XYZ file of C-alpha atoms in Angstrom:
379
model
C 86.695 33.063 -230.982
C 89.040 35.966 -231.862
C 91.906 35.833 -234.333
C 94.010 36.502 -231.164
C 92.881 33.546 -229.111
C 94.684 31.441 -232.392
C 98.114 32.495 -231.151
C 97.484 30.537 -227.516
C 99.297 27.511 -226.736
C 97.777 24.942 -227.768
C 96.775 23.332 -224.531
C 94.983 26.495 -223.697
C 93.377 26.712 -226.856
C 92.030 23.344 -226.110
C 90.695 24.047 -222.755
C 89.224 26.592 -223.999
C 87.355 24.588 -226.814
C 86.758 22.050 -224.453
C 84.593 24.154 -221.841
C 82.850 25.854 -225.300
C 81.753 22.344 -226.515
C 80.828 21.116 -222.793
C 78.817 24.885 -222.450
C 76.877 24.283 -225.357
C 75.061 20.984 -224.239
C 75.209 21.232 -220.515
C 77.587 18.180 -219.931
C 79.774 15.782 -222.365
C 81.138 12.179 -221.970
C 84.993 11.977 -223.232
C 83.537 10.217 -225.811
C 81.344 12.660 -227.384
C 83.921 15.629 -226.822
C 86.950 13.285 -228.276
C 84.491 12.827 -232.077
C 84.163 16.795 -231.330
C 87.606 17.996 -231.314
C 89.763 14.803 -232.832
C 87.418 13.955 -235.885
C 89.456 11.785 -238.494
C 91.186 13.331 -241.167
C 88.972 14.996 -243.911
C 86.064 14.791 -242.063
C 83.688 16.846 -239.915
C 83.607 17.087 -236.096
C 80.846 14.903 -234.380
C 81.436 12.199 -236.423
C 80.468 9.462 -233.722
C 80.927 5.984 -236.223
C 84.410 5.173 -237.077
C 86.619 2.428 -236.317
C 87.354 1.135 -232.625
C 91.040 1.882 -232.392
C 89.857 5.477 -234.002
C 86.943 6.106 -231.536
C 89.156 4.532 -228.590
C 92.309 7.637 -229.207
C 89.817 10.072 -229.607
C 87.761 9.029 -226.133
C 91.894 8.969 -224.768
C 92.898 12.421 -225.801
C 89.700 13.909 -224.414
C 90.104 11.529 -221.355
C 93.604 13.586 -220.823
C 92.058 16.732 -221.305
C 89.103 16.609 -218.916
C 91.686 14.960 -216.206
C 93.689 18.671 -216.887
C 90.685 20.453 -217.128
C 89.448 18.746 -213.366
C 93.046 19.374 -211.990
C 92.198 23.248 -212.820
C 88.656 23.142 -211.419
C 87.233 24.194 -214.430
C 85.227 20.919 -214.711
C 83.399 18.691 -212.206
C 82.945 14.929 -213.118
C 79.624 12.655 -212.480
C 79.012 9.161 -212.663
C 76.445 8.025 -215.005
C 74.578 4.850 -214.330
C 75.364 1.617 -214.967
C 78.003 1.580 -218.044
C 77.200 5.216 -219.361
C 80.424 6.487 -218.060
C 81.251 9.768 -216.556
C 79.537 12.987 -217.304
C 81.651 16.499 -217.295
C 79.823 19.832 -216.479
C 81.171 23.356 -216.468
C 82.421 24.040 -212.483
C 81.780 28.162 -211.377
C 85.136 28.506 -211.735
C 85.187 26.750 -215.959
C 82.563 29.451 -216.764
C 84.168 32.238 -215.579
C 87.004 31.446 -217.205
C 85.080 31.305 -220.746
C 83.471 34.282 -219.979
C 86.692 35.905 -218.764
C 88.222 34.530 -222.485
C 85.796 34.873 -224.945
C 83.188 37.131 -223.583
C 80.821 34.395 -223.627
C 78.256 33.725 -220.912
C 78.266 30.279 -219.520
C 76.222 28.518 -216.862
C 77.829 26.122 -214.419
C 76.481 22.709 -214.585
C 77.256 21.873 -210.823
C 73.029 22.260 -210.087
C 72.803 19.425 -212.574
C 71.474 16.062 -210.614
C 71.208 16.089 -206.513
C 73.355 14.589 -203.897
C 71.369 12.470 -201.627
C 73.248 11.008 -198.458
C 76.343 12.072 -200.477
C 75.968 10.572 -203.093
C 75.287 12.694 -206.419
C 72.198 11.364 -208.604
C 71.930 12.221 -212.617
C 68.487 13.711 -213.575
C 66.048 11.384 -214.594
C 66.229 13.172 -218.313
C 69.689 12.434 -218.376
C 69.572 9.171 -220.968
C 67.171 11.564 -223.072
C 69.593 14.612 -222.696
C 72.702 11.732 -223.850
C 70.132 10.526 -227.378
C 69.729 14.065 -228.244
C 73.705 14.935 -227.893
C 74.554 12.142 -230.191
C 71.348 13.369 -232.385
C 73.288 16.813 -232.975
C 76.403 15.116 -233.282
C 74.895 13.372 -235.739
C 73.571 16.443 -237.696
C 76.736 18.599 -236.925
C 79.045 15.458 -238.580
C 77.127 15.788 -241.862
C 78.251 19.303 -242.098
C 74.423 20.992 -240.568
C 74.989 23.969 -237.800
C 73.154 23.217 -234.988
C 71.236 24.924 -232.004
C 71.152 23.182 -228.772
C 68.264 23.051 -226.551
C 70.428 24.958 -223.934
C 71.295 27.577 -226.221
C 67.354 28.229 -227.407
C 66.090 28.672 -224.292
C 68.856 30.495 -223.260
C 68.160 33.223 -226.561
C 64.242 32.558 -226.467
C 63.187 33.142 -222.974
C 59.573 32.544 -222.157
C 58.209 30.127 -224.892
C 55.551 27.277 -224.540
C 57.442 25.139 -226.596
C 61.218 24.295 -226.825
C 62.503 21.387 -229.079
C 65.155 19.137 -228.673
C 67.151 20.855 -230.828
C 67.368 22.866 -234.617
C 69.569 21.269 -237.476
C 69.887 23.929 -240.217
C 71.056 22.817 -243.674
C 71.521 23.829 -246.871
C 69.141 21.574 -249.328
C 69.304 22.207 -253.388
C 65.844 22.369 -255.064
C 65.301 21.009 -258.158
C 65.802 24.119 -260.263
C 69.073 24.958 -258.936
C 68.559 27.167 -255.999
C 69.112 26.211 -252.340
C 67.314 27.179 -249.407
C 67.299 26.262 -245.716
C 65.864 23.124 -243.969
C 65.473 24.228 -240.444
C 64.875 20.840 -238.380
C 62.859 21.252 -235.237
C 64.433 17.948 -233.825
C 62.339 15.897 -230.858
C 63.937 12.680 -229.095
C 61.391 10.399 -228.580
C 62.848 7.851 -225.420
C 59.466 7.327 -223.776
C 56.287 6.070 -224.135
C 53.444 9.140 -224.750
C 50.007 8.973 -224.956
C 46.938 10.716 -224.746
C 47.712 14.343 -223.975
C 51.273 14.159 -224.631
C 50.899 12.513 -228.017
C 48.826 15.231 -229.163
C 51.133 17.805 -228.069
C 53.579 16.341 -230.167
C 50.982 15.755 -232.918
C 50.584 19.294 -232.560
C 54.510 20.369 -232.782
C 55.017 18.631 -235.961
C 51.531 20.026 -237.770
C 52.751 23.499 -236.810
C 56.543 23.093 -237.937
C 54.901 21.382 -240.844
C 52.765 24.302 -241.688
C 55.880 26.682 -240.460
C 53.602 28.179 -237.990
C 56.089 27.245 -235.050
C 57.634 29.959 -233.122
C 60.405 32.141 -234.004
C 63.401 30.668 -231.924
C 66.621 32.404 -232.501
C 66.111 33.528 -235.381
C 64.935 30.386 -236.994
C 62.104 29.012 -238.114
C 61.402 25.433 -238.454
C 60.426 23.949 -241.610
C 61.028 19.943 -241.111
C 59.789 18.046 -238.007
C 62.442 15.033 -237.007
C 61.464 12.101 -234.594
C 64.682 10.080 -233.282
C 63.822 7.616 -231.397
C 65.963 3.839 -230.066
C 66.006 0.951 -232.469
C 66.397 -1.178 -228.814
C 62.912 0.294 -226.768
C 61.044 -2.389 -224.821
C 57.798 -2.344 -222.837
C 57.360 -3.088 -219.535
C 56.872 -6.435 -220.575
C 59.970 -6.613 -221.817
C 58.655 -6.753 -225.385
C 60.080 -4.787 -228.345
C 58.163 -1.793 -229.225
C 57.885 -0.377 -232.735
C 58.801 3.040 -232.230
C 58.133 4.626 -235.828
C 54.766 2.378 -236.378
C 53.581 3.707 -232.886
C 54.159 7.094 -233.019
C 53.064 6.928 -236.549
C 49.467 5.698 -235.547
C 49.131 8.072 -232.809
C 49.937 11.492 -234.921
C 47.602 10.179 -237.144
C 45.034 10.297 -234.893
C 45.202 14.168 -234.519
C 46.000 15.231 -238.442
C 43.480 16.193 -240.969
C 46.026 16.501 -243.781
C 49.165 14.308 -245.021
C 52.163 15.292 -242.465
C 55.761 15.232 -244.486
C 58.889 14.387 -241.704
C 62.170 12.664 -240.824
C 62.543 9.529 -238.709
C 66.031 9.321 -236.934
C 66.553 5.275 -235.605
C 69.654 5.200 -233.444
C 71.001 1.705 -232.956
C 73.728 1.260 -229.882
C 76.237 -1.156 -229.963
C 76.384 -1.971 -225.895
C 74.978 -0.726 -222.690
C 77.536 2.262 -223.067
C 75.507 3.719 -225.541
C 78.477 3.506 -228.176
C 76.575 4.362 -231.428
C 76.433 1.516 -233.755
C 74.634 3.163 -236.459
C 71.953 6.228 -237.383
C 69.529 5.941 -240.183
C 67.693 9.025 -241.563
C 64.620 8.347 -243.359
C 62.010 10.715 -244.835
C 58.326 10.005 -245.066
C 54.779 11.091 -244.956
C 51.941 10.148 -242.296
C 49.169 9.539 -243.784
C 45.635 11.159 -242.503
C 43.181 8.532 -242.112
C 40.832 8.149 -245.408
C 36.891 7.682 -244.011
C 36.431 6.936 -247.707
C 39.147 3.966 -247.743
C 37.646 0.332 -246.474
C 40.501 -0.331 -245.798
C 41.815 2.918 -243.175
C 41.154 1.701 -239.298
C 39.312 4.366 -238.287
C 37.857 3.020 -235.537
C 41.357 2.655 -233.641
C 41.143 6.713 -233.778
C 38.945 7.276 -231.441
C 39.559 6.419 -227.831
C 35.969 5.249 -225.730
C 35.143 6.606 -222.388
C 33.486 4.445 -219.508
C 29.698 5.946 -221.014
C 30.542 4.288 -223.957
C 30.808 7.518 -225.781
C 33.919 7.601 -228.563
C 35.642 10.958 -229.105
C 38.847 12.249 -231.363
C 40.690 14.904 -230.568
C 41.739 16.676 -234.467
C 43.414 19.949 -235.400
C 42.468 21.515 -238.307
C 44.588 23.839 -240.674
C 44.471 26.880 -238.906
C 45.910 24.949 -235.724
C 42.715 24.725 -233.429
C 41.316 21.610 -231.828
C 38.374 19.767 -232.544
C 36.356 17.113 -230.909
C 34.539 14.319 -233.162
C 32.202 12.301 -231.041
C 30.009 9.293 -231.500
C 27.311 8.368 -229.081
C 24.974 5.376 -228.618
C 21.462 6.888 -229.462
C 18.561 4.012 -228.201
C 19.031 1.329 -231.137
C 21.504 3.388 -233.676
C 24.232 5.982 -233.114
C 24.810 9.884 -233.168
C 28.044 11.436 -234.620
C 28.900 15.136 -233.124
C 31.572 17.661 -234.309
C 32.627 20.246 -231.324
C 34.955 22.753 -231.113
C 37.654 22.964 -228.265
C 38.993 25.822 -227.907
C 41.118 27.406 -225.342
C 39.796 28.262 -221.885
C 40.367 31.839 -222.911
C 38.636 31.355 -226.010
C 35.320 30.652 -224.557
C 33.495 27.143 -224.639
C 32.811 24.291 -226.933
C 30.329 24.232 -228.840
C 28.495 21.689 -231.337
C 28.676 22.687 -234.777
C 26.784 19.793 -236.264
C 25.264 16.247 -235.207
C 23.263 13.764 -236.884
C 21.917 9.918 -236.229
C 23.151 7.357 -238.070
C 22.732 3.131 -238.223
C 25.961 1.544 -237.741
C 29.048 2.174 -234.946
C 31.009 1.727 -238.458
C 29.161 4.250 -240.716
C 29.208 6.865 -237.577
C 32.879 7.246 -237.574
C 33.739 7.045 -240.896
C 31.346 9.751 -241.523
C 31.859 12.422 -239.016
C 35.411 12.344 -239.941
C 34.836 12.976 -243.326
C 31.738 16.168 -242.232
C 34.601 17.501 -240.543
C 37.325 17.008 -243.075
C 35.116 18.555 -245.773
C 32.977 21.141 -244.056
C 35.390 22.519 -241.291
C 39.597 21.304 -241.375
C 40.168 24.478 -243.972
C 37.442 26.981 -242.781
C 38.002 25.983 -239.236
C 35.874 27.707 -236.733
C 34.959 30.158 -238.941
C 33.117 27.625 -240.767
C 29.053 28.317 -241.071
């Protein structure tokens, strides 16, 4: 904003906020815009834990605001499911205006959802779009500047990749100095496997290695998983988010991957935050050499009764380590796999061996030794 938008009335300079805050990540509850623009004294906008009766005149001031801000036509409202609340998007008519006041180009959010038979539908993303708001609430609270996912696609057209969000802060290293940790944030609301899990195996080795892409500017240094504290199968059974996701990046990694864990915790089916905690910690790569390392839950079998483990090695290509029944013993195979435009795969070495046991342990270490650094250069 100008200095000269300071010198507006103050209801107009809180429309205009308003619409800015809604812009940025597509649609807002009252809730989340009230910890925005009402935060408690001496502390940061976003903050989203605080006392009831604190939380409760925050949600009512922004309540009175969006009812102003529909009156004008500068907002629409949705209904969420169950006891989510309504949603507020930008109307045609809201992002003109904030275009028309701070030369700032909005998108209207009345494509958002479908009516069917009149009724208006959220997205099915929309409890995963709601998670990764309070995420970079979250972040923004603790005094971090945030990119939304809205505003890095918007600035990065074109990518194969887009994360949940980037959390920059400002970290002091042990000598003194500070530097930037870049966040490449990922909300993790869903079950993956398979081809999706390595994807996101893949995502955090790159950010890891700060080989992911150049998004506005930024490039991320610290991969984040949030995830529920409350997740259940279809079997209504709890479901250990970190342990899960933990195990199935390990699959993929040849070397020790450093990373935060978000666990959001909700006090009631209105997704009122009951508490965040951060932790940082290190996946482990599976150690062939360690008796004790499950290596056998690595590899995933096929209906020939072949095994095969998708890895990536340092220079971020994929490999395939395979183990075969051979007559009365085993064969262990390393393969490339590279891109389709890359050519084919190819074996790069094989070899029988005695046990099931032995076979794995020791094609992931052949591979680990002989090809994770030199990758497909490797002779």
């Amino acid at each position: 904003m100008t200095t000269d938008d300071f010198a507006l009335p103050a209801h107009e300079f809180q429309a205009i906020s308003a619409l800015h805050w809604i812009s940025r990540f597509g649609w807002l509850r009252a809730r989340e815009l009230g910890a925005l623009m009402w935060p408690p004294r001496d502390t940061r906008p976003g903050s989203l834990i605080a006392d009831d009766h604190r939380m409760n005149e925050q949600r009512k001031l922004a309540s009175r605001l969006l009812s102003r801000l529909k009156e004008s036509r500068y907002v629409l409202q949705r209904r969420l499911p169950g006891k989510a609340g309504d949603a507020y998007v930008l109307s045609g008519a809201g992002a003109h205006y904030l275009q028309r006041r701070l030369a700032y180009t909005a998108r209207a959010g009345d494509k958002w959802g479908r009516f069917i038979d009149g009724k208006w539908l959220p997205p099915s993303s929309w409890e995963h779009e709601l998670i990764v708001t309070l995420t970079m609430l979250h972040f923004l609270s603790r005094g971090a500047t945030i990119k939304t996912e809205l505003e890095i696609r918007a600035e990065n057209p074109g990518q194969r990749k887009y994360p949940d969000g980037l959390v920059v802060s400002k970290v002091r290293l042990r000598d003194g100095s500070q530097q930037d940790m870049i966040q490449w944030v990922e909300v993790e609301s869903a079950d993956k496997s398979g081809l999706k899990m390595l994807a996101l195996a893949r995502s955090l080795i790159d950010v890891t290695r700060r080989q992911a892409p150049t998004l506005s500017s930024l490039v991320a240094n610290v991969p984040t998983i949030v995830y529920r504290s409350d997740l259940v199968n279809l079997a209504g059974r709890k479901v250990d988010h970190k342990n899960r996701i933990t195990k199935a990046v390990q699959r993929h990694i040849g070397a020790d991957l450093s990373l935060f864990f978000v666990q959001m915790s909700f006090k009631n089916t209105s997704y009122h935050v009951a508490a965040i905690e951060v932790e940082r910690t290190r996946i482990h790569r599976l150690d062939p050499s360690d008796p004790t390392s499950d290596v056998k839950s690595a590899f995933a079998v096929n209906r020939e009764g072949i095994f095969t483990r998708t890895v990536v090695d340092e220079k971020g290509r994929d490999w395939t380590l395979k183990v075969r029944p051979l007559h009365d013993r085993y064969r262990y195979e390393i393969w490339t796999a590279p891109k389709p435009e890359e050519g084919k795969p190819t074996e790069r070495f094989g070899y029988p061996i005695e046990t099931l046991e032995d076979a794995f342990r020791t094609v992931l270490a052949r591979w680990t030794a002989r090809f994770y650094q030199n990758s497909y250069e490797s002779q």
